[in-house]
Amino acid sequence: MKRKKLLTLFGSICLVLILAVLPFMAACAKPAPPSEEVVPPPEEVVPPPEEVSKEPIRLGFLTRLSGFVSFWGIDCANGLDLAFEELGDEVAGRKIEIYKEDTESNPAVGLSKAQRLVMERGVCIIMGFGETSVARSVYPYTEEEDVLMLISDCADDDELAKTKGTGLFRISHCSNAFGSVESDFCYNQGYRRASILSLDMKAGHEVSAAFARNFTRLGGEIIQETYAPMDTADWSSYIVAIDRTADLLYGFNYLPTFLTQYAEYGLKGVIPTQVLASVDDATLGWMSEAEAEAAVGNHAIYQYSPWIDTPINKKFVDNFYAKYEYLPGGSAHGGYAGLYMVYEAIKAINGNVEDRDAFRQALLNVEIDAPIGHMKFDDYGMVAQNYYILEVEKRQWKQHNYLNKIAATYEMIDQFWPYTAEEYLAMPKLHEFKGTLVGRTDFSKL
Amino acid sequence: MTYLLWVLNGVSYGMLLFTLAAGFTIILGTMNILNMAYGHFYLLGVYIAFSVILYTDNWLLGLLASTFALGIFGMLVQYGLLARIPKFTIQQFLLTFGLILIIQEGTKIVWGARPLIPPLPGFLTGSLQMGDYGFPIYRIALIISGCIIAILLWLFLEKTKWGAIIRAGTEDAEMAQGIGLNIPLTWVMIFGMGSLMAGLAAGLGGHFVVGTPVTGWVVFTFVTVVVIIGGTGSLRGAFVASLLIGILDNIGRSLFPELAMFFMFLLLVIVLVSKPKGLFGGR
């Protein structure tokens, strides 16, 4: 009897463990290998049959609405909502329904929410994402279910860049473009010895490696490479350890506290910074005078700026500000432009989203003039778009006293810039260079 | 000079940890309540300080607001909720965990999810030049305030009537009640005092341990480690442990950034193995 109880207990524990581990195994599943199918050149999509379903078209939106950097997810959702308001809830004679879910910045949760969107809601596309880890956990599932995926707010060049001929589309920023463009800008500014201090996460590794690769290709040198945990609040130990012979500090991190502490330790103006430190215009609006002042002069790359001088962008900024009372950033733009692109694709096939091949091809063919500038997908489903180097300055606008200005514009940069697709894909993955950047000049092999 | 900066950075961080941990260890040591929401009390304090400073442009007012708001909040939590359930039970755990969720989601609704940084007053900005580096005046203030708080807490517990009541309640609550001490009121005051310390730490430290949706968890982790290393209920232990962790963490991150919090947990393991009750723990 005792033995039977033990066996029952053991079996129950095993069952619980298996059930608990299954979602994580699914989340960790490798992305589907790149399709061997060659994508045909963009061409006119064959018009759908005259009788198209009149059922509502259901779109899914999945992003981080809670957790550490949920403000970007919320920004993305706000951009989406604004676009929905402008576009209306009907396309090609069919109603549009949008269902939102929160990934909680957790890949397992993201996957289960994606499953809910597909199985319970019947969505034909899922937009958003926010984190690379979530996107990668969901991607194999959407491929299996023949549901399109539009990433409006995260990067991960290492895996997702190779997804040619699949249902995956990306309109977000791109790690390689971030790092390569910034390195080009920094080199042209005259910097030659860079110290890297980034967050210890995949995006931080990728962007840092991309920066190092192009910076050294141009003739610069990486003299230090440091990564800090994502939840770092006190940067003092890292700041004190920065090599004082560097003429540039390059970094990828989230919180504006870094720049504040950098100034407090007397390094502002001593070693210039090119740090993505969340001093976008929305955050500048919340910062105190002293903190915003500490950020003045910092350069950072963004794929979007509210100061892009086009009528389309001005309209977007005015409408966004009127609705939400803060300035939009890249995440907001991703949510906004993403929906516009999806609507264009639906229109192009007369609403026949049930024909997934036609829907996929139509989306691949979409070109729009968005607030960011012109957007067009490459053969790998990633947009070529403008990137902007922004600089924090003291400037008055409404109640804002500190804003970003556009210091440089890099036009129509694709995800492989400055390489060709073949050259880029032949090189090792960016994150594999983590810990090896100091003194490295050869990035063709590990 | 770099080594001196490492130590000073560590001491300033340690003093903030002490201010936080003091409240936690008082509650845990005297009342046997493991307040899982303590880190989120800190988070709430940071947000309150931020808002008050934003609207009044007065840092001191923000500090007082976060301190006393959390003190009152703590008293209400003890009187209205914790007093009605048995201690060290699953119900107590669930209740404080529930508070985490309420505070976390509530603060997001009110303040949003962006990092919020309570600004410093003019007299705390700027740096003291030390060789090629500046050392922030704000951190010097943290060191001084930490020392003052430590002395005041000791004086309160050792030299005042209320301190004696708290110590009596800790030693033998039944006997203390038998001689006429109002123990339920004492518990309310103690929990309020512990929560007040969280609010005080938030007002002082919110500028660099800023308000974000995960701050509560990070703070709770550090505070728990401090209390375990120092010993439950021991203010002296919390003081020494905070300094040790602050310095070790800073030097560790400077020399081995990839190891981050490893050194703090290594110290925890060493103390647990050699002195399971903590460096100055009695029970």
XYZ file of C-alpha atoms in Angstrom:
729
model
C 0.000 0.000 0.000
C 2.817 2.310 0.968
C 4.640 1.441 -2.254
C 1.510 2.190 -4.255
C 1.183 5.597 -2.601
C 4.797 6.364 -3.351
C 4.352 5.382 -6.973
C 1.236 7.505 -7.258
C 3.007 10.459 -5.715
C 6.002 10.005 -7.989
C 3.781 9.743 -11.032
C 1.862 12.861 -10.054
C 5.060 14.843 -9.591
C 6.338 13.698 -12.992
C 3.069 14.678 -14.629
C 3.109 18.118 -13.013
C 6.728 18.662 -14.064
C 6.010 17.651 -17.629
C 2.993 19.963 -17.823
C 4.995 22.800 -16.287
C 7.966 22.338 -18.601
C 6.036 21.883 -21.857
C 5.290 25.593 -22.436
C 8.946 26.438 -21.882
C 10.061 23.742 -24.276
C 7.715 25.167 -26.832
C 9.006 28.658 -26.151
C 12.580 27.535 -26.580
C 11.878 25.723 -29.808
C 14.136 26.830 -32.585
C 12.545 28.978 -35.215
C 11.570 27.207 -38.372
C 14.509 26.976 -40.741
C 14.464 29.453 -43.594
C 12.327 28.283 -46.409
C 14.125 27.093 -49.503
C 11.327 28.485 -51.607
C 12.460 31.428 -53.669
C 10.180 34.388 -53.259
C 8.974 35.555 -56.661
C 9.678 39.170 -57.484
C 6.954 41.580 -56.433
C 4.140 41.452 -58.936
C 0.487 42.222 -59.085
C -1.425 39.890 -56.760
C -4.012 37.875 -58.611
C -7.396 39.423 -57.791
C -9.414 37.282 -55.405
C -12.658 35.597 -56.399
C -15.594 37.923 -56.681
C -17.361 36.329 -53.717
C -15.241 37.062 -50.692
C -16.349 36.168 -47.166
C -18.156 38.973 -45.363
C -17.109 37.729 -41.931
C -15.100 40.222 -39.871
C -11.363 40.170 -40.393
C -9.696 39.530 -37.060
C -6.274 40.973 -36.307
C -4.209 40.090 -33.266
C -1.964 42.433 -31.307
C 0.460 40.946 -28.823
C 2.915 43.023 -26.837
C 4.338 43.796 -23.405
C 1.618 45.663 -21.562
C 3.102 44.908 -18.138
C 6.601 44.419 -16.818
C 9.868 46.265 -16.939
C 9.608 48.065 -20.292
C 5.885 47.893 -20.729
C 5.791 51.590 -21.523
C 7.074 50.782 -25.008
C 4.399 48.156 -25.445
C 1.789 50.644 -24.315
C 3.225 53.206 -26.752
C 2.913 50.646 -29.544
C -0.677 49.934 -28.546
C -1.438 53.648 -28.486
C -0.038 54.030 -32.000
C -2.172 51.128 -33.165
C -5.290 52.614 -31.582
C -4.682 55.952 -33.267
C -4.248 54.278 -36.641
C -7.443 52.286 -36.085
C -9.295 55.485 -35.301
C -7.998 57.127 -38.481
C -8.512 54.140 -40.757
C -11.872 53.047 -39.426
C -13.089 49.570 -38.683
C -13.887 48.499 -42.224
C -11.720 47.528 -45.192
C -12.857 46.178 -48.558
C -16.379 45.800 -47.253
C -15.364 43.725 -44.236
C -15.362 44.716 -40.569
C -12.018 44.774 -38.783
C -11.747 43.468 -35.231
C -8.529 43.847 -33.246
C -7.776 41.657 -30.235
C -5.009 42.634 -27.853
C -3.090 40.396 -25.469
C -0.307 41.025 -22.961
C 2.876 38.968 -23.281
C 3.995 40.079 -19.781
C 7.485 40.114 -21.371
C 7.481 36.333 -20.993
C 8.003 34.010 -23.993
C 5.850 31.213 -22.546
C 3.016 33.610 -21.811
C 3.430 35.200 -25.241
C 3.091 31.814 -26.901
C -0.005 30.876 -24.949
C -1.591 34.240 -25.740
C -0.741 33.789 -29.413
C -2.425 30.402 -29.295
C -5.482 32.007 -27.772
C -5.556 34.648 -30.500
C -5.370 32.039 -33.220
C -7.554 29.290 -31.775
C -10.203 31.340 -29.975
C -10.259 34.526 -32.030
C -9.263 33.200 -35.424
C -6.859 36.014 -36.237
C -5.155 36.058 -39.628
C -2.151 38.101 -38.493
C -0.513 38.928 -35.169
C 1.210 42.308 -34.806
C 3.364 43.826 -32.085
C 5.658 41.620 -29.963
C 8.079 43.928 -28.177
C 10.622 41.334 -27.127
C 12.815 39.194 -29.329
C 12.405 36.218 -27.015
C 8.629 36.410 -27.333
C 8.754 36.808 -31.102
C 11.023 33.805 -31.420
C 8.802 31.652 -29.238
C 5.687 32.565 -31.232
C 7.170 32.436 -34.720
C 7.268 28.616 -35.172
C 3.648 28.459 -34.031
C 2.426 31.096 -36.480
C 4.289 29.393 -39.298
C 2.641 26.115 -38.411
C -0.808 27.709 -38.246
C -0.264 29.788 -41.410
C -0.885 33.020 -39.563
C 1.132 36.044 -40.556
C 3.339 37.818 -38.052
C 4.225 41.516 -38.151
C 6.865 42.585 -35.650
C 6.432 46.273 -34.980
C 8.682 46.607 -31.971
C 11.739 44.354 -31.585
C 14.852 43.244 -33.397
C 16.736 39.911 -33.271
C 18.676 39.918 -36.478
C 20.406 36.669 -35.687
C 17.444 34.418 -36.328
C 14.699 36.500 -37.825
C 16.838 38.128 -40.526
C 17.062 34.796 -42.310
C 13.339 34.197 -42.651
C 12.876 34.476 -46.378
C 9.642 33.301 -47.939
C 7.775 32.966 -44.664
C 4.889 34.756 -43.047
C 7.164 36.861 -40.875
C 7.395 40.606 -41.444
C 9.358 43.211 -39.503
C 8.914 46.939 -39.486
C 10.754 47.538 -36.255
C 14.281 48.703 -35.713
C 17.091 46.383 -36.625
C 20.100 45.569 -34.432
C 22.526 45.513 -37.316
C 21.248 48.800 -38.723
C 21.376 50.416 -35.276
C 24.962 49.404 -34.646
C 26.254 49.903 -38.190
C 24.676 53.312 -38.709
C 25.841 54.558 -35.332
C 29.374 53.348 -35.964
C 29.405 55.161 -39.294
C 28.176 58.341 -37.629
C 30.662 58.080 -34.770
C 33.577 57.390 -37.075
C 32.638 60.376 -39.221
C 32.545 62.504 -36.085
C 36.208 61.649 -35.571
C 36.012 59.032 -32.817
C 38.513 56.208 -32.995
C 38.670 54.467 -29.570
C 35.343 53.236 -28.292
C 34.405 51.732 -24.951
C 31.191 49.703 -25.085
C 28.794 49.501 -22.115
C 25.490 47.799 -22.926
C 22.738 45.839 -21.260
C 23.393 42.143 -20.929
C 20.638 40.987 -23.246
C 20.508 39.709 -26.818
C 19.691 43.089 -28.314
C 22.584 44.610 -26.372
C 24.965 41.920 -27.644
C 23.762 42.253 -31.245
C 23.853 46.036 -31.406
C 27.266 46.179 -29.723
C 28.702 43.598 -32.106
C 27.217 45.369 -35.126
C 28.740 48.626 -33.925
C 32.133 47.009 -33.360
C 32.090 45.237 -36.707
C 31.509 48.353 -38.767
C 33.507 50.675 -36.535
C 36.623 48.527 -36.871
C 35.971 48.020 -40.584
C 36.169 51.797 -40.976
C 39.391 51.988 -38.965
C 38.260 52.456 -35.360
C 39.162 50.341 -32.339
C 37.156 48.775 -29.518
C 39.131 49.073 -26.291
C 36.595 47.867 -23.742
C 33.436 45.760 -23.692
C 31.156 45.580 -20.654
C 27.606 44.354 -20.093
C 25.365 45.211 -17.161
C 22.239 43.323 -16.001
C 18.933 44.582 -17.350
C 17.669 45.781 -13.984
C 20.787 47.815 -13.146
C 19.798 50.880 -11.167
C 23.166 51.909 -9.768
C 25.611 52.424 -12.628
C 28.372 53.840 -10.464
C 30.580 50.737 -10.473
C 30.420 50.485 -14.271
C 30.994 54.202 -14.792
C 34.062 54.224 -12.569
C 35.480 51.276 -14.511
C 35.240 52.964 -17.939
C 38.630 53.137 -19.644
C 39.565 56.815 -19.531
C 41.623 56.532 -22.747
C 38.414 56.005 -24.744
C 37.236 58.928 -26.851
C 33.688 57.560 -27.077
C 31.325 55.603 -24.867
C 28.925 53.512 -26.932
C 26.041 51.662 -25.403
C 22.638 50.086 -25.580
C 20.654 50.434 -22.388
C 17.189 51.463 -21.343
C 17.085 53.848 -18.462
C 17.886 57.549 -18.519
C 19.394 57.130 -15.040
C 22.593 56.071 -16.747
C 23.203 59.471 -18.296
C 22.282 61.209 -15.054
C 24.803 59.192 -13.083
C 27.370 59.545 -15.876
C 27.178 63.316 -15.474
C 27.293 63.065 -11.678
C 30.591 61.209 -11.903
C 32.062 63.968 -14.023
C 32.347 62.078 -17.308
C 29.842 64.122 -19.311
C 31.805 66.121 -21.812
C 34.970 64.175 -20.987
C 34.046 61.037 -22.895
C 31.145 61.775 -25.294
C 28.283 59.297 -25.317
C 26.448 57.532 -28.083
C 24.057 55.665 -25.843
C 20.527 54.531 -26.487
C 19.363 55.465 -23.019
C 15.648 55.981 -23.426
C 15.903 59.716 -23.707
C 13.345 59.824 -26.430
C 11.120 62.871 -26.503
C 8.387 61.227 -24.441
C 10.761 60.397 -21.592
C 12.419 63.820 -21.762
C 9.020 65.264 -20.997
C 8.980 63.450 -17.656
C 12.517 64.110 -16.585
C 13.530 66.851 -14.217
C 15.547 69.817 -15.411
C 18.771 68.413 -13.943
C 18.283 64.981 -15.483
C 17.380 66.300 -18.909
C 20.365 68.632 -18.709
C 22.568 65.595 -18.003
C 21.319 64.036 -21.235
C 22.058 67.103 -23.387
C 24.605 66.270 -26.056
C 23.979 62.516 -25.995
C 23.540 61.023 -29.433
C 21.371 58.000 -30.035
C 19.866 56.274 -33.016
C 16.153 55.863 -33.492
C 14.166 54.737 -36.468
C 11.698 57.495 -35.772
C 11.624 61.074 -34.589
C 8.645 63.338 -34.027
C 10.720 66.082 -35.692
C 10.851 64.523 -39.146
C 9.792 67.416 -41.305
C 7.015 65.979 -43.468
C 3.276 66.715 -43.526
C 2.507 63.055 -42.798
C 4.646 63.057 -39.693
C 3.335 66.392 -38.520
C -0.217 65.088 -38.770
C 0.750 61.932 -36.874
C 2.473 63.878 -34.110
C -0.374 66.380 -33.771
C -3.012 63.657 -33.595
C -0.976 61.487 -31.216
C -0.202 64.386 -28.916
C -3.801 65.559 -28.914
C -4.998 62.082 -27.954
C -2.302 61.002 -25.491
C -0.610 64.233 -24.407
C 2.907 62.999 -24.990
C 5.179 62.767 -28.002
C 5.282 59.505 -29.996
C 8.422 57.410 -30.298
C 9.542 54.475 -32.404
C 7.274 51.997 -30.678
C 4.217 54.172 -31.189
C 5.148 54.581 -34.821
C 5.550 50.814 -35.188
C 2.022 50.207 -33.980
C 0.678 53.002 -36.176
C 2.481 52.236 -39.438
C 2.007 48.511 -38.980
C -1.751 48.791 -39.094
C -1.593 51.058 -42.133
C 0.490 48.469 -43.954
C -1.844 45.655 -43.027
C -4.844 47.650 -44.228
C -3.087 48.305 -47.539
C -2.431 44.613 -47.961
C -6.042 43.718 -47.186
C -7.272 46.313 -49.677
C -4.952 44.964 -52.358
C -6.566 41.521 -52.174
C -10.069 42.881 -51.843
C -10.317 41.578 -48.275
C -9.629 37.946 -49.135
C -7.311 37.258 -46.188
C -8.403 33.621 -46.163
C -6.059 33.172 -49.132
C -2.918 33.298 -47.016
C -0.508 33.172 -49.948
C -2.226 36.157 -51.524
C -2.288 37.990 -48.191
C 1.391 37.250 -47.623
C 2.366 38.413 -51.096
C 0.180 41.505 -50.828
C 1.848 42.495 -47.562
C 5.291 41.898 -49.053
C 4.343 44.222 -51.921
C 3.139 47.051 -49.688
C 4.946 50.361 -49.918
C 3.745 53.324 -47.936
C 4.814 56.796 -47.037
C 4.650 56.666 -43.276
C 5.548 59.321 -40.691
C 9.024 57.765 -40.575
C 9.448 58.129 -44.335
C 9.105 55.624 -47.134
C 8.696 52.008 -46.044
C 9.115 48.979 -48.285
C 9.813 45.334 -47.461
C 12.867 43.527 -48.757
C 12.729 39.886 -49.895
C 13.218 38.812 -46.281
C 10.155 40.653 -45.044
C 12.080 43.408 -43.301
C 11.505 47.032 -44.186
C 14.174 49.259 -45.578
C 13.626 52.578 -43.841
C 15.289 55.745 -42.645
C 17.299 55.857 -39.437
C 17.932 59.038 -37.524
C 20.728 60.042 -35.218
C 19.149 62.186 -32.545
C 20.811 64.576 -30.149
C 19.265 65.903 -26.939
C 19.207 69.675 -26.820
C 17.578 72.383 -24.807
C 14.646 73.611 -26.874
C 11.161 74.853 -26.129
C 8.021 73.225 -27.520
C 4.683 73.492 -25.739
C 5.559 72.649 -22.123
C 8.713 70.750 -23.083
C 12.095 72.342 -22.458
C 14.339 69.531 -23.642
C 13.868 67.706 -26.914
C 15.773 65.704 -29.463
C 16.933 67.172 -32.725
C 17.848 65.220 -35.831
C 21.637 65.323 -36.115
C 21.886 63.013 -39.120
C 19.603 61.029 -41.408
C 20.490 57.735 -43.025
C 18.032 57.037 -45.795
C 16.488 53.726 -46.799
C 18.844 51.523 -44.793
C 18.088 47.833 -45.133
C 18.732 45.201 -42.486
C 22.058 44.111 -43.992
C 23.633 47.552 -44.427
C 26.485 48.131 -45.220
C 26.790 44.558 -46.520
C 24.889 42.633 -49.135
C 22.464 39.979 -47.934
C 24.850 37.220 -49.007
C 27.832 38.778 -47.223
C 25.814 39.365 -44.069
C 24.286 35.906 -43.897
C 27.680 34.292 -44.438
C 29.070 35.929 -41.282
C 28.660 34.489 -37.763
C 25.657 35.610 -35.766
C 26.121 38.932 -34.018
C 25.474 37.734 -30.483
C 28.189 35.090 -30.831
C 30.795 37.844 -30.736
C 29.867 38.762 -27.178
C 32.955 39.030 -25.032
C 35.355 39.061 -28.004
C 35.021 42.596 -29.310
C 38.099 44.147 -27.688
C 40.885 44.346 -30.242
C 38.956 42.306 -32.822
C 39.204 43.369 -36.461
C 38.094 40.201 -38.243
C 34.354 39.528 -38.015
C 34.205 36.975 -40.823
C 34.727 34.171 -38.315
C 34.600 33.657 -34.555
C 41.421 56.929 -6.435
C 39.388 54.281 -8.266
C 39.497 52.012 -5.201
C 38.344 54.827 -2.955
C 35.448 55.498 -5.312
C 34.489 51.847 -5.270
C 34.350 51.892 -1.484
C 32.445 55.183 -1.318
C 29.968 53.983 -3.942
C 29.493 50.817 -1.965
C 29.037 52.629 1.320
C 26.446 55.016 -0.163
C 24.507 52.118 -1.659
C 24.876 50.226 1.588
C 23.398 53.096 3.577
C 20.353 53.111 1.336
C 20.049 49.368 1.787
C 20.261 49.806 5.538
C 17.461 52.378 5.583
C 15.346 49.921 3.634
C 16.349 46.814 5.533
C 15.910 48.408 8.942
C 12.165 48.597 8.495
C 11.969 45.096 7.089
C 14.020 43.561 9.885
C 12.053 45.387 12.562
C 8.793 43.981 11.226
C 10.188 40.510 10.710
C 12.146 40.381 13.938
C 9.483 41.743 16.272
C 6.270 40.631 14.617
C 7.327 37.496 12.719
C 5.732 38.930 9.597
C 7.463 38.333 6.286
C 6.106 41.282 4.362
C 6.459 40.144 0.745
C 5.144 43.514 -0.399
C 7.910 45.483 1.323
C 9.727 46.175 -1.941
C 6.486 47.444 -3.397
C 5.994 49.705 -0.406
C 9.291 51.266 -1.483
C 8.022 51.530 -5.054
C 4.849 53.252 -3.895
C 6.973 55.645 -1.869
C 9.076 56.537 -4.920
C 5.984 57.345 -6.943
C 4.483 59.447 -4.138
C 7.748 61.339 -3.738
C 7.923 61.881 -7.504
C 4.414 63.304 -7.704
C 4.740 65.575 -4.700
C 8.058 66.951 -5.921
C 6.649 67.415 -9.422
C 3.705 69.466 -8.192
C 5.297 71.374 -5.338
C 8.865 71.647 -6.607
C 9.917 70.875 -3.042
C 12.114 67.822 -2.477
C 11.790 67.908 1.295
C 8.033 67.848 1.015
C 8.319 64.855 -1.275
C 10.532 63.083 1.239
C 8.123 63.787 4.091
C 5.139 62.774 1.977
C 6.592 59.400 0.987
C 7.762 58.739 4.536
C 4.531 59.477 6.362
C 2.237 58.212 3.624
C 3.880 54.826 3.826
C 3.839 54.930 7.606
C 0.094 55.506 7.639
C -0.402 52.950 4.874
C 1.522 50.377 6.890
C -0.560 51.053 9.997
C -3.756 50.600 7.992
C -2.495 47.369 6.477
C -1.639 45.965 9.882
C -4.820 47.164 11.598
C -7.224 46.334 8.787
C -5.682 43.218 7.274
C -2.727 41.502 8.913
C -4.109 41.695 12.457
C -7.000 39.507 11.398
C -4.995 36.524 10.205
C -2.551 34.201 11.954
C 1.134 34.905 11.512
C 3.564 32.874 9.410
C 0.732 31.092 7.670
C -0.084 30.681 4.023
C -2.839 33.265 4.483
C -0.324 35.872 5.574
C 1.891 35.050 2.622
C -1.034 35.279 0.208
C -2.246 38.536 1.686
C 1.107 40.265 1.316
C 1.466 38.764 -2.144
C -1.940 40.150 -2.991
C -0.735 43.552 -1.839
C 2.102 43.239 -4.356
C -0.331 42.771 -7.201
C -2.569 45.605 -6.027
C 0.319 48.040 -5.660
C 1.968 46.956 -8.892
C -1.118 47.304 -11.036
C -2.444 50.295 -9.145
C 0.770 52.265 -9.596
C 0.771 51.420 -13.278
C -2.739 52.792 -13.660
C -1.907 55.988 -11.792
C 1.680 56.629 -12.862
C 2.082 54.530 -15.986
C 4.935 52.160 -16.743
C 7.713 54.618 -17.598
C 10.659 54.876 -15.213
C 10.006 57.807 -12.899
C 12.913 59.517 -11.215
C 12.217 61.891 -8.315
C 14.418 64.886 -9.015
C 17.003 66.132 -6.546
C 17.030 69.568 -4.951
C 19.704 72.010 -5.985
C 21.791 71.525 -2.844
C 22.158 67.798 -3.551
C 23.179 68.108 -7.188
C 26.731 68.504 -8.308
C 29.846 66.578 -7.445
C 32.880 66.773 -5.259
C 35.997 66.610 -7.403
C 38.211 63.686 -6.483
C 41.106 63.417 -8.900
C 39.805 62.769 -12.392
C 36.371 61.897 -11.100
C 33.504 63.651 -9.502
C 31.751 62.001 -6.578
C 28.082 63.012 -6.385
C 27.118 65.151 -3.414
C 23.878 63.212 -3.322
C 25.742 60.030 -2.436
C 27.648 61.790 0.313
C 24.250 62.843 1.655
C 23.102 59.221 1.558
C 26.099 58.171 3.643
C 25.484 60.887 6.224
C 21.730 60.287 6.376
C 22.256 56.538 6.740
C 24.495 57.094 9.748
C 22.020 59.515 11.319
C 19.138 57.111 10.773
C 21.117 54.281 12.343
C 21.863 56.365 15.444
C 18.301 57.619 15.763
C 16.871 54.130 15.428
C 19.214 52.799 18.084
C 18.332 55.647 20.432
C 14.632 55.066 19.831
C 14.792 51.357 20.541
C 17.203 51.537 23.469
C 16.415 54.811 25.172
C 12.729 55.526 24.747
C 9.584 54.162 26.328
C 8.215 53.051 23.002
C 11.424 51.255 22.249
C 11.124 49.426 25.531
C 7.545 48.469 24.730
C 8.642 47.123 21.344
C 11.408 45.110 22.947
C 9.035 43.801 25.606
C 6.508 42.773 23.018
C 9.227 40.963 21.136
C 10.484 39.062 24.166
C 7.123 37.939 25.510
C 3.933 39.335 24.030
C 1.639 37.542 26.498
C 3.465 38.793 29.545
C 3.668 42.277 28.085
C -0.094 42.255 27.546
C -0.536 40.894 31.040
C 1.114 43.934 32.565
C -1.177 46.234 30.656
C 0.669 46.962 27.432
C -1.600 47.328 24.431
C 0.022 44.766 22.170
C -2.332 45.121 19.171
C -1.619 48.858 19.159
C 2.076 48.088 19.500
C 1.958 45.874 16.437
C 0.207 48.600 14.468
C 2.904 51.072 15.497
C 5.721 48.672 14.656
C 4.356 47.788 11.235
C 3.736 51.454 10.611
C 7.271 52.269 11.657
C 8.718 49.591 9.406
C 6.674 50.847 6.469
C 7.712 54.386 7.297
C 11.327 53.305 6.835
C 10.434 52.033 3.354
C 8.909 55.408 2.549
C 11.936 57.223 3.943
C 14.258 55.078 1.839
C 12.089 55.800 -1.191
C 12.320 59.530 -0.642
C 16.074 59.377 -0.156
C 16.977 56.694 -2.686
C 14.333 57.085 -5.361
C 16.705 59.153 -7.437
C 18.823 56.149 -8.291
C 16.766 53.091 -7.395
C 14.012 54.587 -9.499
C 10.368 53.702 -9.853
C 9.785 51.036 -12.515
C 7.367 48.073 -12.614
C 10.118 45.715 -11.440
C 11.668 47.905 -8.732
C 9.626 46.246 -5.997
C 11.011 42.805 -6.775
C 14.601 44.005 -7.034
C 14.383 45.854 -3.722
C 12.759 42.908 -1.955
C 15.570 40.624 -3.114
C 18.260 42.907 -1.745
C 16.448 43.546 1.517
C 15.864 39.854 2.136
C 19.521 39.069 1.544
C 20.580 41.857 3.922
C 18.289 40.617 6.677
C 19.343 37.002 6.286
C 23.023 37.905 6.373
C 22.656 40.379 9.214
C 20.284 38.300 11.280
C 16.550 38.632 11.704
C 15.523 41.483 13.957
C 19.043 42.825 14.386
C 19.574 46.462 13.475
C 23.300 46.100 14.006
C 23.242 43.096 11.700
C 21.283 45.015 9.062
C 23.808 47.861 9.255
C 26.860 45.651 8.874
C 25.276 43.448 6.217
C 24.139 46.450 4.177
C 27.639 47.886 4.137
C 29.168 44.541 3.269
C 26.753 43.956 0.424
C 27.007 47.513 -0.872
C 30.803 47.410 -1.045
C 31.043 43.844 -2.311
C 28.438 44.447 -5.003
C 30.138 47.605 -6.227
C 33.630 46.195 -6.330
C 32.371 42.959 -7.832
C 30.579 44.730 -10.665
C 33.566 46.976 -11.372
C 36.029 44.102 -11.561
C 33.780 41.362 -12.923
C 30.742 43.008 -14.514
C 29.554 39.759 -16.028
C 29.106 38.310 -12.534
C 26.796 41.135 -11.372
C 25.015 39.984 -8.150
C 27.058 36.790 -7.812
C 29.197 38.153 -4.974
C 26.191 39.154 -2.917
C 24.738 35.660 -3.149
C 28.132 34.111 -2.504
C 28.276 36.034 0.755
C 24.761 34.853 1.533
C 25.746 31.227 1.020
C 28.878 31.583 3.155
C 26.908 33.147 6.012
C 24.114 30.565 5.804
C 26.614 27.739 5.951
C 28.756 29.175 8.747
C 26.210 31.184 10.753
C 22.666 30.182 9.763
C 21.104 32.737 12.114
C 23.019 35.535 10.469
C 25.989 37.557 11.648
C 24.125 39.037 14.626
C 20.967 36.946 14.661
C 19.662 35.637 17.960
C 16.837 33.337 16.865
